[in-house]
Amino acid sequence: QVQLVESGGGLVQPGGSLRLSCAASGFIFSRVTMNWYRQAPGKERELVATITVAGDSTNYADSVKGRFTISRENAKNTVYLQMNSLKPEDTAMYYCNANRRVYGIDHWGKGTLVTVSS
């Protein structure tokens, strides 16, 4: 049974920080690219951050660059998203995604809600 379970979302004030976690099971975590996406009401789903299989390269959306950090611990089958200097515009449902096209892998979590508000 494939599972991606996000946690760590919640209500935070502007300028605050949160760390999201995504615990994976049911597939070989260390062989897939991991991504964080987000989707705000009425908007398209947006790719926020990507980390390679080995964790040696990362990419970020321009809107979060310098504020968010993606990391992974393959031994724990877990990927993280550290979010600093949060803005109201960061308010969204955040989704964990595991992807490796050559293996036919494209798995999604159910999301964790982040709300940035005073």
Coordinates of N, CA and C in Angstrom, one line a residue, residues 19-116:
R19 N 7.8 23.7 9.6 CA 8.5 22.6 8.9 C 7.5 21.6 8.6
L20 N 7.3 21.3 7.3 CA 6.4 20.2 6.9 C 7.2 18.9 6.7
S21 N 6.6 17.8 7.0 CA 7.2 16.5 6.9 C 6.3 15.6 6.0
C22 N 6.9 14.7 5.3 CA 6.1 13.8 4.5 C 6.8 12.4 4.7
A23 N 6.0 11.5 5.3 CA 6.5 10.2 5.5 C 5.9 9.2 4.4
A24 N 6.9 8.5 3.8 CA 6.5 7.6 2.7 C 6.6 6.2 3.0
S25 N 5.8 5.4 2.4 CA 5.8 3.9 2.6 C 5.2 3.3 1.4
G26 N 5.6 2.0 1.1 CA 5.0 1.2 0.1 C 5.7 1.3 -1.3
F27 N 6.8 2.0 -1.3 CA 7.7 2.0 -2.5 C 9.1 2.3 -2.1
I28 N 10.0 2.2 -3.0 CA 11.4 2.4 -2.7 C 11.7 3.9 -2.8
F29 N 11.6 4.6 -1.6 CA 11.7 6.0 -1.5 C 13.0 6.5 -2.1
S30 N 14.1 5.8 -1.9 CA 15.4 6.3 -2.3 C 15.7 6.3 -3.8
R31 N 14.7 5.9 -4.5 CA 14.9 5.8 -6.0 C 13.9 6.8 -6.7
V32 N 13.3 7.7 -6.0 CA 12.4 8.6 -6.6 C 12.8 10.1 -6.3
T33 N 12.4 11.0 -7.2 CA 12.5 12.4 -7.0 C 11.3 12.8 -6.1
M34 N 11.6 13.7 -5.1 CA 10.5 14.1 -4.2 C 10.2 15.6 -4.5
N35 N 9.0 15.9 -4.4 CA 8.5 17.3 -4.7 C 7.5 17.8 -3.6
W36 N 7.5 19.1 -3.4 CA 6.4 19.7 -2.7 C 5.7 20.6 -3.7
Y37 N 4.4 20.4 -3.7 CA 3.5 21.3 -4.5 C 2.6 22.0 -3.5
R38 N 1.9 23.1 -4.0 CA 0.9 23.8 -3.2 C -0.2 24.3 -4.1
Q39 N -1.4 24.4 -3.5 CA -2.5 24.9 -4.3 C -3.4 25.8 -3.4
A40 N -3.6 27.0 -3.8 CA -4.4 27.9 -3.1 C -5.8 27.9 -3.7
P41 N -6.8 28.3 -3.0 CA -8.2 28.2 -3.5 C -8.3 29.0 -4.8
G42 N -8.9 28.4 -5.8 CA -9.1 29.1 -7.1 C -7.8 29.3 -8.0
K43 N -6.7 28.7 -7.6 CA -5.5 28.8 -8.3 C -5.0 27.4 -8.7
E44 N -4.1 27.4 -9.7 CA -3.5 26.1 -10.2 C -2.5 25.6 -9.2
R45 N -2.4 24.3 -9.2 CA -1.3 23.7 -8.4 C 0.0 24.1 -8.8
E46 N 0.9 24.5 -7.9 CA 2.2 25.0 -8.2 C 3.3 24.2 -7.6
L47 N 4.3 23.9 -8.4 CA 5.5 23.2 -7.9 C 6.3 24.2 -7.1
V48 N 6.5 23.8 -5.8 CA 7.2 24.7 -4.9 C 8.7 24.3 -4.8
A49 N 9.0 23.0 -4.7 CA 10.4 22.6 -4.5 C 10.6 21.2 -4.9
T50 N 11.8 20.9 -5.4 CA 12.2 19.5 -5.9 C 13.5 19.1 -5.3
I51 N 13.6 17.9 -5.0 CA 14.9 17.3 -4.5 C 15.2 16.0 -5.2
T52 N 16.4 15.9 -5.7 CA 16.8 14.7 -6.5 C 16.9 13.4 -5.7
V53 N 17.0 12.3 -6.3 CA 17.1 11.0 -5.7 C 18.1 11.0 -4.5
A54 N 19.3 11.4 -4.8 CA 20.4 11.4 -3.8 C 20.3 12.6 -2.9
G55 N 19.5 13.5 -3.1 CA 19.4 14.7 -2.3 C 20.5 15.7 -2.5
D56 N 21.2 15.6 -3.7 CA 22.4 16.4 -4.0 C 22.0 17.6 -4.8
S57 N 20.8 17.8 -5.2 CA 20.4 19.0 -6.0 C 18.9 19.3 -5.6
T58 N 18.7 20.6 -5.6 CA 17.3 21.1 -5.3 C 17.0 22.2 -6.2
N59 N 15.7 22.4 -6.4 CA 15.1 23.5 -7.2 C 13.9 24.1 -6.5
Y60 N 13.7 25.4 -6.7 CA 12.6 26.1 -6.0 C 11.9 27.0 -6.9
A61 N 10.6 27.2 -6.7 CA 9.9 28.2 -7.3 C 10.4 29.6 -7.0
D62 N 10.4 30.5 -7.9 CA 10.9 31.9 -7.6 C 10.3 32.5 -6.4
S63 N 9.0 32.2 -6.2 CA 8.3 32.8 -5.1 C 8.7 32.4 -3.7
V64 N 9.4 31.3 -3.6 CA 9.9 30.8 -2.3 C 11.4 30.7 -2.2
K65 N 12.1 31.0 -3.3 CA 13.5 30.9 -3.3 C 14.2 31.8 -2.2
G66 N 15.0 31.2 -1.4 CA 15.7 31.9 -0.3 C 14.9 31.9 1.0
R67 N 13.7 31.4 1.0 CA 12.9 31.3 2.2 C 12.6 29.8 2.6
F68 N 12.4 29.0 1.6 CA 12.1 27.6 1.8 C 13.3 26.7 1.5
T69 N 13.4 25.6 2.2 CA 14.4 24.6 2.0 C 13.8 23.2 2.0
I70 N 14.1 22.4 0.9 CA 13.6 21.0 0.9 C 14.8 20.1 1.2
S71 N 14.6 19.1 2.0 CA 15.6 18.1 2.3 C 15.0 16.7 2.4
R72 N 15.8 15.7 2.4 CA 15.3 14.3 2.6 C 16.2 13.5 3.4
E73 N 15.7 12.5 4.1 CA 16.4 11.5 4.9 C 15.9 10.2 4.4
N74 N 16.7 9.6 3.4 CA 16.3 8.4 2.8 C 16.2 7.2 3.8
A75 N 17.0 7.2 4.8 CA 17.0 6.2 5.8 C 15.7 6.2 6.6
K76 N 15.0 7.4 6.6 CA 13.7 7.5 7.3 C 12.5 7.6 6.4
N77 N 12.8 7.5 5.1 CA 11.7 7.6 4.1 C 10.9 8.9 4.3
T78 N 11.6 10.0 4.5 CA 10.9 11.2 4.8 C 11.6 12.4 4.1
V79 N 10.7 13.3 3.6 CA 11.1 14.5 3.0 C 10.5 15.7 3.8
Y80 N 11.3 16.8 3.8 CA 10.9 17.9 4.6 C 10.8 19.2 3.8
L81 N 10.0 20.1 4.3 CA 10.0 21.4 3.7 C 10.1 22.4 4.8
Q82 N 11.3 23.1 5.0 CA 11.4 24.1 6.0 C 11.0 25.4 5.4
M83 N 10.0 26.1 6.0 CA 9.5 27.3 5.5 C 9.7 28.5 6.5
N84 N 10.5 29.4 6.0 CA 10.8 30.6 6.9 C 10.3 31.9 6.2
S85 N 10.2 32.9 7.0 CA 9.7 34.2 6.6 C 8.4 34.1 5.8
L86 N 7.5 33.4 6.4 CA 6.2 33.1 5.7 C 5.4 34.3 5.4
K87 N 4.7 34.3 4.3 CA 3.9 35.4 3.8 C 2.5 35.0 3.7
P88 N 1.5 35.9 3.8 CA 0.1 35.5 3.5 C -0.1 34.8 2.2
E89 N 0.7 35.2 1.2 CA 0.6 34.5 -0.1 C 1.1 33.1 -0.2
D90 N 1.7 32.6 0.9 CA 2.1 31.2 1.0 C 0.9 30.3 1.5
T91 N -0.2 30.9 1.9 CA -1.3 30.2 2.3 C -1.8 29.2 1.2
A92 N -1.9 27.9 1.5 CA -2.3 26.9 0.5 C -2.3 25.6 1.2
M93 N -2.9 24.6 0.4 CA -2.7 23.2 0.8 C -1.4 22.8 0.2
Y94 N -0.6 22.2 1.0 CA 0.8 21.7 0.5 C 0.7 20.2 0.4
Y95 N 1.2 19.7 -0.8 CA 1.1 18.3 -1.1 C 2.5 17.7 -1.4
C96 N 2.8 16.6 -0.9 CA 4.0 15.8 -1.1 C 3.8 14.9 -2.3
N97 N 4.8 14.9 -3.2 CA 4.7 14.1 -4.4 C 6.0 13.3 -4.6
A98 N 5.9 12.0 -5.0 CA 7.0 11.2 -5.4 C 6.9 10.8 -6.8
N99 N 8.0 11.1 -7.6 CA 7.9 10.9 -9.0 C 9.2 10.3 -9.6
R100 N 9.0 9.3 -10.4 CA 10.1 8.7 -11.2 C 9.4 8.1 -12.5
R101 N 9.5 8.8 -13.6 CA 8.8 8.5 -14.8 C 9.2 7.1 -15.3
V102 N 10.4 6.7 -15.3 CA 10.9 5.5 -15.9 C 10.3 4.3 -15.1
Y103 N 9.9 4.5 -13.8 CA 9.3 3.4 -13.1 C 7.8 3.5 -13.0
G104 N 7.2 4.5 -13.7 CA 5.8 4.7 -13.6 C 5.3 5.1 -12.3
I105 N 6.1 5.9 -11.6 CA 5.8 6.3 -10.2 C 5.3 7.8 -10.2
D106 N 4.1 8.0 -9.7 CA 3.7 9.4 -9.5 C 2.6 9.3 -8.4
H107 N 3.1 9.4 -7.1 CA 2.3 9.3 -6.0 C 2.1 10.6 -5.3
W108 N 0.9 10.8 -4.7 CA 0.5 12.0 -4.0 C 0.0 11.8 -2.6
G109 N 0.4 12.7 -1.7 CA -0.3 12.7 -0.4 C -1.6 13.5 -0.5
K110 N -2.3 13.5 0.6 CA -3.6 14.1 0.7 C -3.5 15.6 1.1
G111 N -2.3 16.1 1.5 CA -2.1 17.5 1.7 C -2.1 17.9 3.2
T112 N -1.4 19.0 3.5 CA -1.5 19.6 4.8 C -1.7 21.1 4.6
L113 N -2.6 21.7 5.4 CA -3.0 23.1 5.2 C -2.1 24.0 5.9
V114 N -1.5 25.0 5.2 CA -0.7 26.1 5.8 C -1.5 27.4 5.6
T115 N -1.7 28.0 6.8 CA -2.4 29.3 6.7 C -1.5 30.4 7.4
V116 N -1.2 31.4 6.7 CA -0.4 32.5 7.2 C -1.2 33.7 7.3

